Short mmCIF file of C-alpha atoms and ligand atoms in Angstrom, two decimals:
data_model
loop_
_atom_site.label_atom_id
_atom_site.label_comp_id
_atom_site.label_asym_id
_atom_site.label_seq_id
_atom_site.Cartn_x
_atom_site.Cartn_y
_atom_site.Cartn_z
CA MET A 1 23.23 22.78 -28.47
CA ARG A 2 25.80 20.03 -27.84
CA ALA A 3 26.70 19.13 -24.24
CA SER A 4 29.98 20.69 -23.09
CA GLN A 5 32.61 19.26 -20.74
CA GLN A 6 31.11 21.50 -18.03
CA ASP A 7 27.63 20.00 -18.68
CA PHE A 8 29.17 16.55 -18.30
CA GLU A 9 30.82 17.45 -14.97
CA ASN A 10 27.58 18.97 -13.71
CA ALA A 11 25.78 15.80 -14.71
CA MET A 12 28.30 13.66 -12.79
CA ASN A 13 27.65 15.77 -9.67
CA GLN A 14 23.90 15.47 -10.21
CA VAL A 15 24.17 11.68 -10.18
CA LYS A 16 25.67 11.84 -6.66
CA LEU A 17 22.71 13.92 -5.49
CA LEU A 18 19.95 11.64 -6.81
CA LYS A 19 17.48 10.83 -4.03
CA GLN A 20 16.21 7.69 -5.75
CA ASP A 21 18.43 4.80 -6.76
CA PRO A 22 18.04 4.83 -10.58
CA GLY A 23 18.38 1.02 -10.76
CA ASN A 24 21.13 -1.24 -12.06
CA GLN A 25 20.30 -0.90 -15.78
CA VAL A 26 20.65 2.89 -15.66
CA LYS A 27 23.79 2.69 -13.52
CA LEU A 28 25.38 0.29 -16.01
CA LYS A 29 24.50 2.59 -18.91
CA LEU A 30 26.01 5.56 -17.09
CA TYR A 31 29.14 3.52 -16.41
CA ALA A 32 29.40 2.49 -20.07
CA LEU A 33 29.01 6.07 -21.36
CA TYR A 34 31.55 7.28 -18.80
CA GLU A 35 34.04 4.64 -19.95
CA GLN A 36 33.61 5.63 -23.59
CA LEU A 37 34.13 9.27 -22.79
CA ILE A 38 36.97 9.10 -20.29
CA ASN A 39 38.99 6.15 -21.51
CA SER A 40 37.73 6.06 -25.11
CA ALA A 41 38.68 2.41 -24.89
CA THR A 42 38.25 0.61 -28.15
CA CYS A 43 38.73 -2.82 -26.71
CA LEU A 44 38.19 -3.47 -23.00
CA PRO A 45 39.22 -7.03 -22.04
CA LYS A 46 36.17 -9.26 -21.51
CA PRO A 47 36.03 -10.54 -17.89
CA GLY A 48 35.52 -14.24 -17.13
CA VAL A 49 32.00 -15.63 -16.59
CA VAL A 50 32.41 -15.87 -12.80
CA ASP A 51 33.31 -12.17 -12.50
CA MET A 52 29.61 -11.21 -12.60
CA VAL A 53 29.91 -7.50 -11.80
CA ASN A 54 32.65 -6.72 -14.30
CA LYS A 55 30.97 -8.93 -16.88
CA ALA A 56 27.74 -6.88 -16.56
CA LYS A 57 29.77 -3.67 -16.89
CA TRP A 58 31.61 -4.99 -19.94
CA GLU A 59 28.36 -6.04 -21.60
CA ALA A 60 26.83 -2.59 -20.99
CA TRP A 61 29.94 -0.97 -22.51
CA ASN A 62 30.01 -3.39 -25.45
CA ALA A 63 26.29 -2.82 -26.16
CA LEU A 64 26.97 0.86 -26.89
CA GLY A 65 29.17 0.02 -29.87
CA SER A 66 31.62 2.68 -31.00
CA GLN A 67 30.46 6.27 -30.85
CA PRO A 68 32.29 9.61 -30.89
CA LYS A 69 33.17 11.16 -27.53
CA GLU A 70 30.73 14.02 -28.20
CA SER A 71 27.83 11.59 -28.56
CA ALA A 72 28.80 9.72 -25.40
CA ARG A 73 28.95 13.03 -23.51
CA GLN A 74 25.59 14.17 -24.89
CA ASN A 75 23.95 10.81 -24.08
CA TYR A 76 25.35 10.87 -20.54
CA VAL A 77 24.02 14.40 -19.92
CA ASP A 78 20.62 13.54 -21.43
CA LEU A 79 20.32 10.38 -19.35
CA VAL A 80 21.14 12.18 -16.10
CA SER A 81 18.76 14.98 -16.95
CA SER A 82 15.96 12.43 -17.44
CA LEU A 83 16.62 11.22 -13.87
CA SER A 84 16.71 14.60 -12.16
CA PRO A 85 13.81 15.66 -9.89
CA SER A 86 12.80 18.52 -12.21
CA SER A 87 11.96 16.00 -14.92
CA ASP A 88 10.17 13.69 -12.50
CA THR A 89 6.89 15.46 -13.02
CA SER A 90 6.72 14.21 -16.56
CA SER A 91 7.56 10.61 -15.71
CA GLN A 92 4.45 8.81 -14.51
CA GLY A 93 4.69 6.94 -11.23
CA THR A 94 7.79 8.74 -9.96
CA HIS A 95 7.62 10.93 -6.90
CA GLY A 96 9.89 13.22 -4.95
CA ALA A 97 10.46 12.93 -1.20
CA ASN A 98 7.50 13.46 1.14
CA GLU A 99 5.29 14.43 -1.74
CA LYS A 100 1.52 14.53 -1.42
CA VAL A 101 0.47 12.36 -4.35
CA GLN A 102 -3.31 12.26 -4.11
CA GLU A 103 -5.60 15.07 -3.05
CA SER A 104 -8.75 13.43 -1.75
CA LYS A 105 -11.36 14.55 0.68
CA HIS A 106 -10.93 11.87 3.33
CA ILE A 107 -7.67 10.13 2.62
CA VAL A 108 -4.18 11.59 2.36
CA VAL A 109 -1.65 9.80 0.18
CA THR A 110 2.00 10.72 0.55
CA TYR A 111 5.26 9.33 -0.78
CA GLU A 112 8.51 9.37 1.19
CA ASP A 113 11.60 7.16 1.53
CA GLY A 114 10.25 4.47 -0.82
CA ILE A 115 6.93 4.25 1.07
CA THR A 116 3.49 5.19 -0.20
CA LYS A 117 1.42 6.05 2.86
CA ILE A 118 -2.38 5.99 2.62
CA MET A 119 -3.94 7.63 5.65
CA PHE A 120 -7.64 7.49 6.56
CA ASN A 121 -8.30 11.14 7.29
CA ARG A 122 -11.77 11.61 8.72
CA PRO A 123 -10.97 11.78 12.43
CA ALA A 124 -14.24 13.52 13.40
CA LYS A 125 -16.04 10.34 12.28
CA LYS A 126 -13.35 8.00 13.66
CA ASN A 127 -12.21 7.48 10.04
CA ALA A 128 -15.41 5.63 9.05
CA ILE A 129 -15.25 4.75 5.35
CA ASN A 130 -17.96 6.39 3.24
CA PHE A 131 -18.75 5.63 -0.43
CA GLN A 132 -16.35 8.30 -1.69
CA MET A 133 -13.48 6.94 0.44
CA TYR A 134 -13.91 3.46 -1.02
CA GLN A 135 -13.31 4.97 -4.47
CA GLU A 136 -10.40 7.10 -3.26
CA ILE A 137 -8.70 4.12 -1.61
CA MET A 138 -9.03 2.01 -4.78
CA LEU A 139 -7.49 4.82 -6.82
CA ALA A 140 -4.65 5.20 -4.30
CA LEU A 141 -3.91 1.46 -4.44
CA LYS A 142 -4.02 1.45 -8.23
CA ASN A 143 -1.47 4.28 -8.31
CA ALA A 144 0.67 2.73 -5.57
CA SER A 145 0.88 -0.55 -7.47
CA THR A 146 2.79 1.18 -10.29
CA ASP A 147 4.58 4.04 -8.55
CA ASN A 148 8.23 3.78 -7.51
CA SER A 149 7.51 2.92 -3.87
CA ALA A 150 8.74 -0.39 -2.46
CA ILE A 151 5.96 -0.82 0.12
CA THR A 152 2.51 0.62 0.81
CA VAL A 153 1.31 1.46 4.29
CA PHE A 154 -2.16 2.23 5.68
CA THR A 155 -2.69 4.17 8.88
CA GLY A 156 -5.29 6.45 10.48
CA ALA A 157 -5.37 10.12 11.49
CA GLY A 158 -6.38 10.93 15.07
CA ASP A 159 -7.15 8.48 17.86
CA TYR A 160 -8.77 5.75 15.72
CA TYR A 161 -7.29 3.60 12.99
CA CYS A 162 -10.73 3.26 11.39
CA SER A 163 -14.26 2.57 12.65
CA GLY A 164 -15.21 0.54 9.59
CA ASN A 165 -17.95 1.03 7.09
CA ASP A 166 -19.81 4.33 7.47
CA LEU A 167 -23.13 3.12 8.83
CA THR A 168 -24.95 5.99 7.15
CA ASN A 169 -23.86 4.76 3.71
CA PHE A 170 -27.16 2.96 3.28
CA THR A 171 -29.51 5.37 4.97
CA SER A 172 -28.11 8.37 3.08
CA ALA A 173 -27.97 6.68 -0.35
CA ALA A 174 -30.27 7.95 -3.04
CA GLY A 175 -32.63 5.45 -4.69
CA GLY A 176 -33.65 3.41 -1.66
CA MET A 177 -32.17 0.49 0.26
CA GLU A 178 -32.37 -2.06 -2.54
CA GLU A 179 -30.43 0.07 -4.99
CA ALA A 180 -27.92 0.99 -2.27
CA ALA A 181 -27.47 -2.70 -1.40
CA ASN A 182 -26.82 -3.55 -5.06
CA ARG A 183 -24.44 -0.68 -5.59
CA SER A 184 -22.48 -1.20 -2.41
CA THR A 185 -22.02 -4.95 -2.76
CA VAL A 186 -20.79 -4.59 -6.36
CA GLY A 187 -18.48 -1.83 -5.13
CA LEU A 188 -17.32 -3.92 -2.16
CA LYS A 189 -16.43 -6.85 -4.39
CA GLU A 190 -14.24 -4.62 -6.56
CA PHE A 191 -12.73 -2.94 -3.49
CA VAL A 192 -11.75 -6.27 -1.91
CA ASN A 193 -10.34 -7.61 -5.18
CA THR A 194 -8.09 -4.54 -5.36
CA PHE A 195 -6.52 -5.63 -2.05
CA ILE A 196 -6.29 -9.29 -3.15
CA ASP A 197 -4.45 -8.20 -6.31
CA PHE A 198 -2.15 -5.61 -4.75
CA PRO A 199 1.37 -6.62 -5.83
CA LYS A 200 3.65 -4.93 -3.27
CA PRO A 201 4.09 -5.54 0.47
CA LEU A 202 1.04 -4.05 2.21
CA VAL A 203 1.53 -2.96 5.80
CA ALA A 204 -1.05 -1.70 8.34
CA VAL A 205 0.14 0.69 11.03
CA VAL A 206 -2.80 0.36 13.42
CA ASN A 207 -2.57 3.45 15.58
CA GLY A 208 -5.83 2.96 17.51
CA PRO A 209 -9.10 0.98 17.54
CA ALA A 210 -10.08 -0.82 14.34
CA ILE A 211 -13.68 -1.90 13.69
CA GLY A 212 -15.50 -3.95 11.07
CA ILE A 213 -14.00 -3.80 7.58
CA ALA A 214 -10.85 -2.13 8.95
CA VAL A 215 -10.24 -5.39 10.86
CA THR A 216 -11.27 -7.91 8.21
CA LEU A 217 -9.04 -6.18 5.62
CA LEU A 218 -6.04 -7.01 7.81
CA GLY A 219 -6.39 -10.63 6.70
CA LEU A 220 -5.28 -9.44 3.24
CA PHE A 221 -2.32 -7.38 4.52
CA ASP A 222 1.20 -8.78 4.63
CA VAL A 223 2.32 -7.21 7.92
CA VAL A 224 0.31 -5.58 10.72
CA TYR A 225 1.93 -3.39 13.38
CA ALA A 226 -0.26 -2.21 16.26
CA SER A 227 -0.05 0.29 19.08
CA ASP A 228 -0.92 -1.26 22.44
CA LYS A 229 -3.91 1.13 22.40
CA ALA A 230 -5.37 -0.58 19.33
CA THR A 231 -8.33 -2.96 19.59
CA PHE A 232 -9.88 -5.21 16.95
CA HIS A 233 -13.65 -5.47 16.86
CA THR A 234 -16.04 -7.01 14.32
CA PRO A 235 -19.60 -6.45 15.61
CA PHE A 236 -21.17 -8.00 12.50
CA THR A 237 -23.83 -10.00 14.30
CA HIS A 238 -24.84 -6.97 16.40
CA LEU A 239 -25.55 -5.28 13.09
CA GLY A 240 -27.36 -8.28 11.64
CA GLN A 241 -24.80 -8.66 8.85
CA GLY A 242 -22.10 -11.24 8.18
CA PRO A 243 -18.34 -11.47 7.64
CA GLU A 244 -16.82 -9.71 4.63
CA VAL A 245 -13.43 -9.14 2.93
CA CYS A 246 -12.84 -12.91 2.80
CA SER A 247 -12.69 -13.03 6.62
CA SER A 248 -14.96 -16.11 6.64
CA TYR A 249 -11.95 -17.83 5.03
CA THR A 250 -8.88 -15.84 6.19
CA PHE A 251 -9.78 -15.50 9.88
CA PRO A 252 -10.18 -19.24 10.70
CA LYS A 253 -6.92 -19.75 8.81
CA ILE A 254 -5.03 -16.96 10.56
CA ILE A 255 -6.41 -16.99 14.10
CA GLY A 256 -7.85 -20.52 14.29
CA SER A 257 -11.47 -21.56 13.86
CA ALA A 258 -12.49 -21.39 17.54
CA LYS A 259 -11.19 -17.84 18.02
CA ALA A 260 -12.49 -16.77 14.57
CA ALA A 261 -15.97 -17.94 15.54
CA GLU A 262 -15.85 -15.93 18.77
CA VAL A 263 -14.68 -12.84 16.89
CA LEU A 264 -16.92 -13.09 13.79
CA LEU A 265 -20.08 -14.60 15.34
CA PHE A 266 -20.13 -13.04 18.80
CA GLY A 267 -18.20 -9.83 18.12
CA LYS A 268 -15.53 -10.54 20.74
CA LYS A 269 -13.20 -7.54 20.80
CA LEU A 270 -9.48 -8.39 20.82
CA THR A 271 -6.80 -6.28 22.43
CA ALA A 272 -3.65 -5.67 20.39
CA ARG A 273 -1.76 -8.25 22.44
CA GLU A 274 -4.51 -10.85 21.94
CA ALA A 275 -4.60 -10.16 18.20
CA CYS A 276 -0.81 -10.60 18.13
CA ALA A 277 -0.93 -13.83 20.12
CA HIS A 278 -3.48 -15.18 17.61
CA GLY A 279 -1.39 -14.19 14.57
CA LEU A 280 -3.53 -11.35 13.15
CA VAL A 281 -0.95 -8.75 14.26
CA SER A 282 2.78 -9.10 13.57
CA GLU A 283 4.01 -7.02 16.51
CA VAL A 284 2.68 -4.69 19.23
CA PHE A 285 4.51 -1.52 20.34
CA PRO A 286 3.98 0.75 23.34
CA ASP A 287 1.85 3.67 22.18
CA SER A 288 4.45 6.21 23.40
CA THR A 289 7.10 4.93 20.96
CA PHE A 290 4.82 3.35 18.34
CA GLU A 291 5.20 5.87 15.51
CA LYS A 292 8.95 6.29 15.92
CA GLU A 293 9.75 2.60 16.14
CA VAL A 294 7.44 1.50 13.35
CA TRP A 295 8.41 4.15 10.79
CA THR A 296 12.14 3.66 11.45
CA ARG A 297 11.68 0.00 10.76
CA LEU A 298 9.54 0.55 7.65
CA ARG A 299 12.06 3.00 6.17
CA ALA A 300 14.72 0.31 6.49
CA TYR A 301 12.46 -2.32 4.89
CA ALA A 302 11.67 0.04 2.01
CA LYS A 303 15.35 -0.03 1.05
CA LEU A 304 15.25 -3.79 0.41
CA PRO A 305 15.27 -4.84 -3.27
CA PRO A 306 11.69 -4.04 -4.42
CA ASN A 307 11.48 -6.63 -7.20
CA SER A 308 12.56 -9.38 -4.86
CA MET A 309 9.80 -8.37 -2.40
CA ARG A 310 7.16 -8.34 -5.17
CA ILE A 311 8.21 -11.73 -6.48
CA SER A 312 8.23 -13.22 -2.98
CA LYS A 313 4.78 -11.79 -2.25
CA GLU A 314 3.46 -13.26 -5.51
CA LEU A 315 4.81 -16.68 -4.51
CA ILE A 316 3.32 -16.43 -1.02
CA ARG A 317 -0.12 -15.34 -2.26
CA LYS A 318 -0.67 -16.83 -5.71
CA ASN A 319 -2.07 -20.22 -4.65
CA GLU A 320 -4.77 -18.48 -2.63
CA LYS A 321 -5.97 -15.91 -5.15
CA ASP A 322 -8.69 -17.91 -6.88
CA LYS A 323 -10.04 -19.05 -3.54
CA LEU A 324 -10.12 -15.45 -2.27
CA TYR A 325 -12.01 -14.19 -5.37
CA GLU A 326 -14.54 -16.98 -4.88
CA VAL A 327 -15.02 -16.28 -1.15
CA ASN A 328 -15.30 -12.56 -1.81
CA ALA A 329 -18.02 -13.08 -4.42
CA GLU A 330 -19.98 -15.39 -2.12
CA GLU A 331 -19.73 -13.07 0.88
CA CYS A 332 -20.94 -10.12 -1.22
CA THR A 333 -23.96 -12.10 -2.43
CA THR A 334 -24.83 -12.98 1.17
CA LEU A 335 -24.23 -9.41 2.33
CA LYS A 336 -26.70 -8.09 -0.25
CA THR A 337 -29.50 -10.15 1.30
CA ARG A 338 -28.36 -9.31 4.85
CA VAL A 339 -28.45 -5.54 4.40
CA LEU A 340 -32.08 -5.77 3.32
CA SER A 341 -33.01 -7.84 6.37
CA ASP A 342 -34.90 -6.55 9.42
CA GLU A 343 -31.98 -7.56 11.64
CA TYR A 344 -29.62 -5.28 9.73
CA ILE A 345 -32.04 -2.36 9.57
CA ASN A 346 -32.61 -2.66 13.35
CA GLY A 347 -28.83 -2.75 13.93
CA ILE A 348 -28.33 0.46 11.95
CA MET A 349 -31.29 2.14 13.67
CA ASN A 350 -29.83 1.22 17.07
CA PHE A 351 -26.53 2.88 16.12
CA LEU A 352 -28.18 5.99 14.71
CA SER A 353 -30.48 6.46 17.69
CA ARG A 354 -27.91 5.57 20.41
CA LYS A 355 -27.18 9.17 21.37
CA ALA A 356 -30.86 9.96 21.74
CA LYS A 357 -31.11 7.09 24.22
CA LEU A 358 -28.29 8.39 26.44
N1 LIG B 401 -20.29 5.07 10.67
C1 LIG B 401 -20.81 6.28 10.71
N2 LIG B 401 -20.48 7.20 11.67
C2 LIG B 401 -19.56 6.85 12.56
C3 LIG B 401 -18.97 5.58 12.56
C4 LIG B 401 -19.35 4.66 11.55
N3 LIG B 401 -18.82 3.45 11.46
N4 LIG B 401 -18.08 5.53 13.58
C5 LIG B 401 -18.12 6.72 14.19
N5 LIG B 401 -19.02 7.51 13.58
C6 LIG B 401 -19.35 8.90 13.91
C7 LIG B 401 -20.36 9.00 15.04
O1 LIG B 401 -21.68 8.87 14.56
C8 LIG B 401 -20.07 10.38 15.55
O2 LIG B 401 -20.64 11.32 14.66
P1 LIG B 401 -21.33 12.67 15.26
O3 LIG B 401 -20.21 13.38 15.98
O4 LIG B 401 -21.80 13.37 14.03
O5 LIG B 401 -22.41 12.19 16.18
C9 LIG B 401 -18.56 10.50 15.39
O6 LIG B 401 -18.19 9.53 14.42
C10 LIG B 401 -17.80 10.21 16.65
O7 LIG B 401 -18.25 8.95 17.16
P2 LIG B 401 -18.88 8.78 18.63
O8 LIG B 401 -19.80 7.61 18.58
O9 LIG B 401 -19.44 10.07 19.11
O10 LIG B 401 -17.57 8.47 19.46
P3 LIG B 401 -17.42 7.39 20.62
O11 LIG B 401 -16.00 7.54 21.06
O12 LIG B 401 -18.49 7.49 21.62
O13 LIG B 401 -17.59 5.97 19.86
C11 LIG B 401 -17.27 4.32 18.17
C12 LIG B 401 -16.77 5.63 18.77
C13 LIG B 401 -16.45 4.08 16.91
C14 LIG B 401 -17.09 3.18 19.17
C15 LIG B 401 -18.79 4.42 17.81
O14 LIG B 401 -18.97 5.58 17.03
C16 LIG B 401 -19.28 3.25 17.02
O15 LIG B 401 -19.61 2.23 17.60
N6 LIG B 401 -19.32 3.37 15.69
C17 LIG B 401 -19.83 2.32 14.83
C18 LIG B 401 -18.75 1.31 14.55
C19 LIG B 401 -19.29 0.19 13.70
O16 LIG B 401 -20.19 -0.53 14.07
N7 LIG B 401 -18.71 0.05 12.49
C20 LIG B 401 -19.17 -0.88 11.49
C21 LIG B 401 -18.80 -2.23 11.82
S1 LIG B 401 -19.35 -3.36 10.61
#
């Protein structure tokens, strides 16, 4: 059935109600179809080269060529219908407001106001990252890199941001320590590369203490906001292991070599204000207003032109990428030998038996 005048008017109203900006190309096409239908102009005057906006509109109109009013009306209605929320389900990578986009056991991924939020959701274990969560996070990042969000944000459920690697990952793995060490270091390398390659602005909203890999990952984030209740702790030496997630390279660069050595070698815990003073954290907020202030700000940032942010991030990061891949590979090779060492096994045993000692 051909689109009627009423269908066209409904479509015009629908455009005003769109929650997502459809982008300039679509807006220009809508404008051009509208012009053909309403004014049926056969020859609009071509604007001068300096009149950029009207020139773009003229070019969009000119590109349509001549078509009957009925076709212009039908094309307008079809185009609007392809943008409406009811058709979003069929278009990959497009989400409605506050939509849960990934059902996983220990992470919750939601989309709202141009932001994909990935929340560690294992509060009973202080959001420690088990094998399954590593996979879930990689999938969430893969999806977020192509969805219609402008920025991607990590945060934690409950009182912790994240207590790092789940220390039972090795002891509970089937096939013995050696196989677990192989599997986890291959997995870690891929996991870290996913962060290195992530194309959009990556923001951490650190709502509470962060430990281990939750801290070292911050060196690959673009912006880090922290509650004044957050702390940053990398007890690698206590566990007989070494730095990971490129922190042997990023931390001296970000926080300076003397402070990085204290943090990575001796496990010195930083408060949020110390981490901010050393450049690991962008800004610290009082815990009482943290969520409100940070999310208000992020919603405003998510309205900035997304392509411009991606291109700028690419420029900021691209000279470092090869170095980061190389450091990541080297750290994973070292980690594989460390997790089979007596020092590491003792560190894990100390953690697992700590409650019995109390
Ligand atoms: N791996 C596995 N389990 C963890 C964990 C981790 N990284 N962090 C916390 N948990 C578990 C605890 O074992 C405990 O489980 P249980 O209730 O079944 O006993 C639960 O989460 C709550 O932690 P608990 O230790 O009881 O709370 P706490 O407030 O006394 O201490 C921490 C919290 C995070 C300081 C403490 O659990 C800890 O030191 N965890 C290890 C952190 C770590 O070393 N991470 C790796 C760095 S490389």
